[in-house]
Protein backbone atom coordinates (compact mmCIF):
# COMPACT_ATOMS: atom_id res chain seq x y z
CA UNK A 1 0.00 0.00 0.00
CA UNK A 2 1.09 3.53 -0.68
CA UNK A 3 1.23 6.03 2.16
CA UNK A 4 -0.67 9.32 2.07
CA UNK A 5 2.61 11.26 1.97
CA UNK A 6 3.99 9.23 -0.93
CA UNK A 7 0.73 9.52 -2.83
CA UNK A 8 0.89 13.31 -2.51
CA UNK A 9 4.45 13.25 -3.80
CA UNK A 10 3.48 11.18 -6.86
CA UNK A 11 0.54 13.49 -7.57
CA UNK A 12 2.83 16.52 -7.63
CA UNK A 13 5.59 14.72 -9.52
CA UNK A 14 3.31 13.49 -12.29
CA UNK A 15 1.62 16.89 -12.59
CA UNK A 16 5.01 18.58 -13.04
CA UNK A 17 6.45 16.00 -15.44
CA UNK A 18 3.44 15.16 -17.60
CA UNK A 19 0.52 17.38 -16.64
CA UNK A 20 -1.39 14.32 -15.41
CA UNK A 21 -3.89 15.15 -12.68
CA UNK A 22 -4.55 12.41 -10.12
CA UNK A 23 -7.56 12.95 -7.89
CA UNK A 24 -7.51 11.88 -4.27
CA UNK A 25 -9.28 8.60 -5.03
CA UNK A 26 -6.88 7.18 -7.62
CA UNK A 27 -4.64 5.20 -5.28
CA UNK A 28 -5.67 1.96 -6.97
CA UNK A 29 -4.71 3.29 -10.40
CA UNK A 30 -1.30 4.47 -9.28
CA UNK A 31 -0.61 1.23 -7.42
CA UNK A 32 -1.70 -1.00 -10.32
CA UNK A 33 0.50 0.91 -12.77
CA UNK A 34 3.58 1.21 -10.57
CA UNK A 35 3.73 -2.10 -8.68
CA UNK A 36 5.25 -3.80 -11.76
CA UNK A 37 8.00 -1.16 -11.72
CA UNK A 38 8.81 -1.92 -8.09
CA UNK A 39 9.43 -5.51 -9.10
CA UNK A 40 11.31 -4.61 -12.28
CA UNK A 41 13.72 -2.24 -10.54
CA UNK A 42 13.86 -4.28 -7.32
CA UNK A 43 12.55 -1.51 -5.10
CA UNK A 44 11.07 -2.54 -1.77
CA UNK A 45 8.11 -0.16 -1.74
CA UNK A 46 6.65 3.13 -2.98
CA UNK A 47 8.76 5.11 -0.53
CA UNK A 48 11.93 3.75 -2.16
CA UNK A 49 10.59 4.63 -5.59
CA UNK A 50 9.70 8.14 -4.43
CA UNK A 51 13.21 8.56 -3.03
CA UNK A 52 14.75 7.67 -6.42
CA UNK A 53 12.53 10.22 -8.14
CA UNK A 54 13.33 12.89 -5.56
CA UNK A 55 17.11 12.59 -5.90
CA UNK A 56 17.01 12.23 -9.68
CA UNK A 57 19.47 9.33 -9.59
CA UNK A 58 17.85 7.38 -12.43
CA UNK A 59 16.34 8.89 -15.56
CA UNK A 60 15.43 5.35 -16.66
CA UNK A 61 13.19 4.86 -13.63
CA UNK A 62 11.80 8.38 -13.92
CA UNK A 63 10.85 7.81 -17.57
CA UNK A 64 9.35 4.42 -16.71
CA UNK A 65 7.10 5.98 -14.07
CA UNK A 66 5.78 8.63 -16.43
CA UNK A 67 5.35 6.08 -19.22
CA UNK A 68 3.42 3.71 -16.95
CA UNK A 69 1.02 6.41 -15.81
CA UNK A 70 0.42 8.12 -19.15
CA UNK A 71 0.29 5.23 -21.63
CA UNK A 72 -3.27 4.47 -22.73
CA UNK A 73 -4.65 1.80 -25.00
CA UNK A 74 -5.36 2.57 -28.61
CA UNK A 75 -7.15 0.84 -31.45
CA UNK A 76 -7.58 1.25 -35.19
CA UNK A 77 -10.23 3.68 -36.45
CA UNK A 78 -11.20 4.48 -32.87
CA UNK A 79 -14.67 6.04 -32.58
CA UNK A 80 -15.10 6.08 -36.42
CA UNK A 81 -16.62 9.60 -36.52
CA UNK A 82 -13.26 11.44 -36.61
CA UNK A 83 -12.26 9.44 -39.67
CA UNK A 84 -15.59 10.09 -41.36
CA UNK A 85 -15.28 13.86 -40.79
CA UNK A 86 -11.63 13.65 -41.88
CA UNK A 87 -12.79 12.15 -45.19
CA UNK A 88 -16.02 14.06 -45.80
CA UNK A 89 -15.18 17.54 -44.52
CA UNK A 90 -11.53 18.19 -43.69
CA UNK A 91 -9.81 16.60 -46.67
CA UNK A 92 -12.21 18.00 -49.32
CA UNK A 93 -11.95 21.49 -47.83
CA UNK A 94 -8.17 21.40 -47.66
CA UNK A 95 -7.96 19.88 -51.15
CA UNK A 96 -9.94 22.81 -52.52
CA UNK A 97 -7.97 25.48 -50.69
CA UNK A 98 -4.40 24.22 -51.01
CA UNK A 99 -2.19 24.51 -54.12
CA UNK A 100 -1.16 21.28 -55.81
CA UNK A 101 2.38 21.45 -54.45
CA UNK A 102 1.30 21.94 -50.85
CA UNK A 103 2.43 19.27 -48.37
CA UNK A 104 -0.50 18.16 -46.22
CA UNK A 105 0.76 18.04 -42.65
CA UNK A 106 -1.06 16.19 -39.88
CA UNK A 107 0.02 16.05 -36.25
CA UNK A 108 -1.04 13.11 -34.08
CA UNK A 109 -0.17 14.66 -30.73
CA UNK A 110 -0.75 11.52 -28.67
CA UNK A 111 0.18 8.78 -31.12
CA UNK A 112 0.55 6.01 -28.51
CA UNK A 113 1.28 2.68 -30.25
CA UNK A 114 0.45 4.05 -33.70
CA UNK A 115 -3.07 2.87 -34.48
CA UNK A 116 -4.38 6.41 -35.02
CA UNK A 117 -1.68 7.61 -37.47
CA UNK A 118 -1.78 4.36 -39.42
CA UNK A 119 -5.58 4.59 -39.58
CA UNK A 120 -5.19 8.07 -41.04
CA UNK A 121 -2.58 6.81 -43.49
CA UNK A 122 -4.93 4.05 -44.67
CA UNK A 123 -7.76 6.56 -45.03
CA UNK A 124 -5.55 8.77 -47.17
CA UNK A 125 -4.48 5.83 -49.34
CA UNK A 126 -8.13 4.88 -49.82
CA UNK A 127 -9.02 8.41 -50.96
CA UNK A 128 -6.28 9.50 -53.38
CA UNK A 129 -8.68 11.89 -55.13
CA UNK A 130 -8.69 14.00 -51.95
CA UNK A 131 -4.92 14.30 -51.93
CA UNK A 132 -4.05 14.81 -55.56
CA UNK A 133 -0.34 15.19 -56.16
CA UNK A 134 0.31 16.52 -52.67
CA UNK A 135 2.81 14.95 -50.30
CA UNK A 136 1.48 13.91 -46.91
CA UNK A 137 3.37 14.03 -43.62
CA UNK A 138 1.91 12.49 -40.48
CA UNK A 139 3.95 13.75 -37.54
CA UNK A 140 3.44 11.48 -34.54
CA UNK A 141 4.43 12.37 -30.99
CA UNK A 142 4.02 10.90 -27.55
CA UNK A 143 5.58 11.21 -24.13
CA UNK A 144 6.60 7.54 -24.01
CA UNK A 145 9.64 6.20 -25.82
CA UNK A 146 8.33 2.67 -25.38
CA UNK A 147 5.07 3.22 -27.24
CA UNK A 148 6.79 5.27 -29.95
CA UNK A 149 9.23 2.44 -30.60
CA UNK A 150 6.28 0.07 -30.95
CA UNK A 151 4.49 2.50 -33.27
CA UNK A 152 7.54 2.96 -35.48
CA UNK A 153 7.94 -0.82 -35.77
CA UNK A 154 4.37 -1.03 -37.10
CA UNK A 155 3.91 -4.51 -35.63
CA UNK A 156 0.69 -5.63 -33.95
CA UNK A 157 -0.57 -8.92 -32.57
CA UNK A 158 -3.74 -10.69 -33.65
CA UNK A 159 -5.83 -9.15 -30.87
CA UNK A 160 -4.73 -5.62 -31.79
CA UNK A 161 -5.50 -5.92 -35.50
CA UNK A 162 -8.92 -7.33 -34.70
CA UNK A 163 -9.85 -4.17 -32.80
CA UNK A 164 -11.41 -1.78 -35.30
CA UNK A 165 -9.42 -2.79 -38.37
CA UNK A 166 -11.56 -4.05 -41.28
CA UNK A 167 -10.33 -7.34 -42.72
CA UNK A 168 -9.97 -5.75 -46.17
CA UNK A 169 -7.58 -3.15 -44.72
CA UNK A 170 -5.63 -5.83 -42.86
CA UNK A 171 -5.06 -7.87 -46.00
CA UNK A 172 -4.25 -4.82 -48.12
CA UNK A 173 -1.90 -2.89 -45.84
CA UNK A 174 -0.36 -5.51 -43.52
CA UNK A 175 1.79 -8.59 -43.96
CA UNK A 176 2.17 -11.54 -41.60
CA UNK A 177 5.55 -11.78 -39.88
CA UNK A 178 5.75 -14.82 -37.62
CA UNK A 179 2.85 -14.33 -35.18
CA UNK A 180 2.58 -10.58 -35.77
CA UNK A 181 1.08 -8.32 -38.45
CA UNK A 182 3.34 -5.57 -39.83
CA UNK A 183 2.25 -2.33 -41.49
CA UNK A 184 3.31 -1.98 -45.12
CA UNK A 185 6.34 0.18 -46.01
CA UNK A 186 4.08 2.62 -47.91
CA UNK A 187 2.19 3.44 -44.70
CA UNK A 188 5.34 3.59 -42.58
CA UNK A 189 6.85 6.09 -45.02
CA UNK A 190 3.97 8.49 -44.36
CA UNK A 191 4.59 8.69 -40.60
CA UNK A 192 7.46 9.98 -38.53
CA UNK A 193 7.68 9.46 -34.77
CA UNK A 194 9.25 11.71 -32.16
CA UNK A 195 9.13 11.98 -28.38
CA UNK A 196 7.42 15.18 -27.27
CA UNK A 197 5.98 16.33 -23.96
CA UNK A 198 2.94 18.51 -24.68
CA UNK A 199 3.90 20.67 -21.70
CA UNK A 200 7.14 21.68 -23.43
CA UNK A 201 7.56 24.28 -26.23
CA UNK A 202 6.55 23.23 -29.75
CA UNK A 203 9.72 24.60 -31.29
CA UNK A 204 10.60 23.70 -34.86
CA UNK A 205 7.41 21.75 -35.56
CA UNK A 206 6.26 23.92 -38.45
CA UNK A 207 2.59 24.46 -39.31
CA UNK A 208 -0.06 21.76 -39.40
CA UNK A 209 -3.23 21.54 -41.47
CA UNK A 210 -4.85 19.11 -39.03
CA UNK A 211 -4.04 18.31 -35.40
CA UNK A 212 -5.40 15.18 -33.74
CA UNK A 213 -5.17 15.48 -29.96
CA UNK A 214 -7.78 13.00 -28.80
CA UNK A 215 -8.36 11.79 -25.26
CA UNK A 216 -5.42 13.69 -23.82
CA UNK A 217 -6.79 16.94 -22.40
CA UNK A 218 -9.09 15.02 -20.03
CA UNK A 219 -6.02 14.25 -17.89
CA UNK A 220 -5.02 17.90 -17.40
CA UNK A 221 -6.35 20.74 -15.26
CA UNK A 222 -7.96 23.79 -16.89
CA UNK A 223 -4.87 26.06 -16.93
CA UNK A 224 -2.79 23.30 -18.54
CA UNK A 225 -5.50 22.61 -21.14
CA UNK A 226 -5.68 26.32 -21.99
CA UNK A 227 -1.91 26.58 -22.33
CA UNK A 228 -1.75 23.56 -24.64
CA UNK A 229 -4.58 24.85 -26.82
CA UNK A 230 -3.00 28.30 -27.08
CA UNK A 231 0.30 26.81 -28.18
CA UNK A 232 -1.32 24.38 -30.60
CA UNK A 233 -3.11 27.29 -32.23
CA UNK A 234 0.29 28.84 -32.96
CA UNK A 235 1.33 25.80 -35.01
CA UNK A 236 -2.06 25.35 -36.65
CA UNK A 237 -2.80 26.75 -40.10
CA UNK A 238 -5.36 29.60 -39.79
CA UNK A 239 -7.83 27.48 -41.78
CA UNK A 240 -6.74 24.19 -40.24
CA UNK A 241 -8.55 21.80 -37.89
CA UNK A 242 -8.19 20.47 -34.37
CA UNK A 243 -9.72 17.11 -33.43
CA UNK A 244 -10.36 16.32 -29.76
CA UNK A 245 -11.93 13.32 -28.06
CA UNK A 246 -15.68 13.01 -27.69
CA UNK A 247 -15.52 13.90 -23.99
CA UNK A 248 -13.27 16.93 -24.55
CA UNK A 249 -14.07 20.54 -25.43
CA UNK A 250 -12.41 23.92 -25.85
CA UNK A 251 -15.32 25.69 -24.18
CA UNK A 252 -14.20 27.74 -21.19
CA UNK A 253 -10.54 27.29 -22.15
CA UNK A 254 -9.69 30.57 -23.83
CA UNK A 255 -10.38 31.64 -27.40
CA UNK A 256 -7.65 29.93 -29.43
CA UNK A 257 -10.21 27.65 -31.12
CA UNK A 258 -13.93 27.66 -31.82
CA UNK A 259 -16.21 24.68 -32.54
CA UNK A 260 -16.77 23.53 -36.09
CA UNK A 261 -20.54 23.99 -36.56
CA UNK A 262 -22.61 20.84 -36.02
CA UNK A 263 -19.50 18.68 -35.48
CA UNK A 264 -18.85 17.72 -31.87
CA UNK A 265 -15.17 17.34 -31.07
CA UNK A 266 -13.93 19.29 -34.12
CA UNK A 267 -12.54 22.82 -33.93
CA UNK A 268 -10.99 25.54 -36.07
CA UNK A 269 -8.58 28.30 -35.02
CA UNK A 270 -9.97 31.69 -34.08
CA UNK A 271 -8.03 33.75 -36.58
CA UNK A 272 -7.93 36.93 -34.41
CA UNK A 273 -6.34 34.83 -31.67
CA UNK A 274 -3.61 33.88 -34.15
CA UNK A 275 -2.41 37.47 -34.58
CA UNK A 276 1.27 37.95 -33.83
CA UNK A 277 2.16 34.29 -34.27
XYZ file of N, CA and C in Angstrom, residues 8 43 68 80 186 193 207-208:
24
model
N 0.823 11.878 -2.229
C 0.886 13.308 -2.509
C 2.111 13.656 -3.329
N 12.753 -2.507 -6.154
C 12.549 -1.511 -5.104
C 11.556 -2.071 -4.091
N 4.425 4.613 -17.521
C 3.424 3.710 -16.949
C 2.126 4.434 -16.635
N -14.602 5.982 -35.032
C -15.097 6.081 -36.420
C -15.414 7.505 -36.877
N 4.691 1.398 -47.385
C 4.077 2.616 -47.909
C 3.379 3.404 -46.812
N 7.965 9.531 -36.192
C 7.682 9.464 -34.768
C 8.768 10.175 -33.966
N 4.034 24.204 -39.347
C 2.592 24.463 -39.308
C 1.832 23.229 -39.772
N 0.727 22.954 -39.091
C -0.065 21.762 -39.401
C -1.438 22.132 -39.951
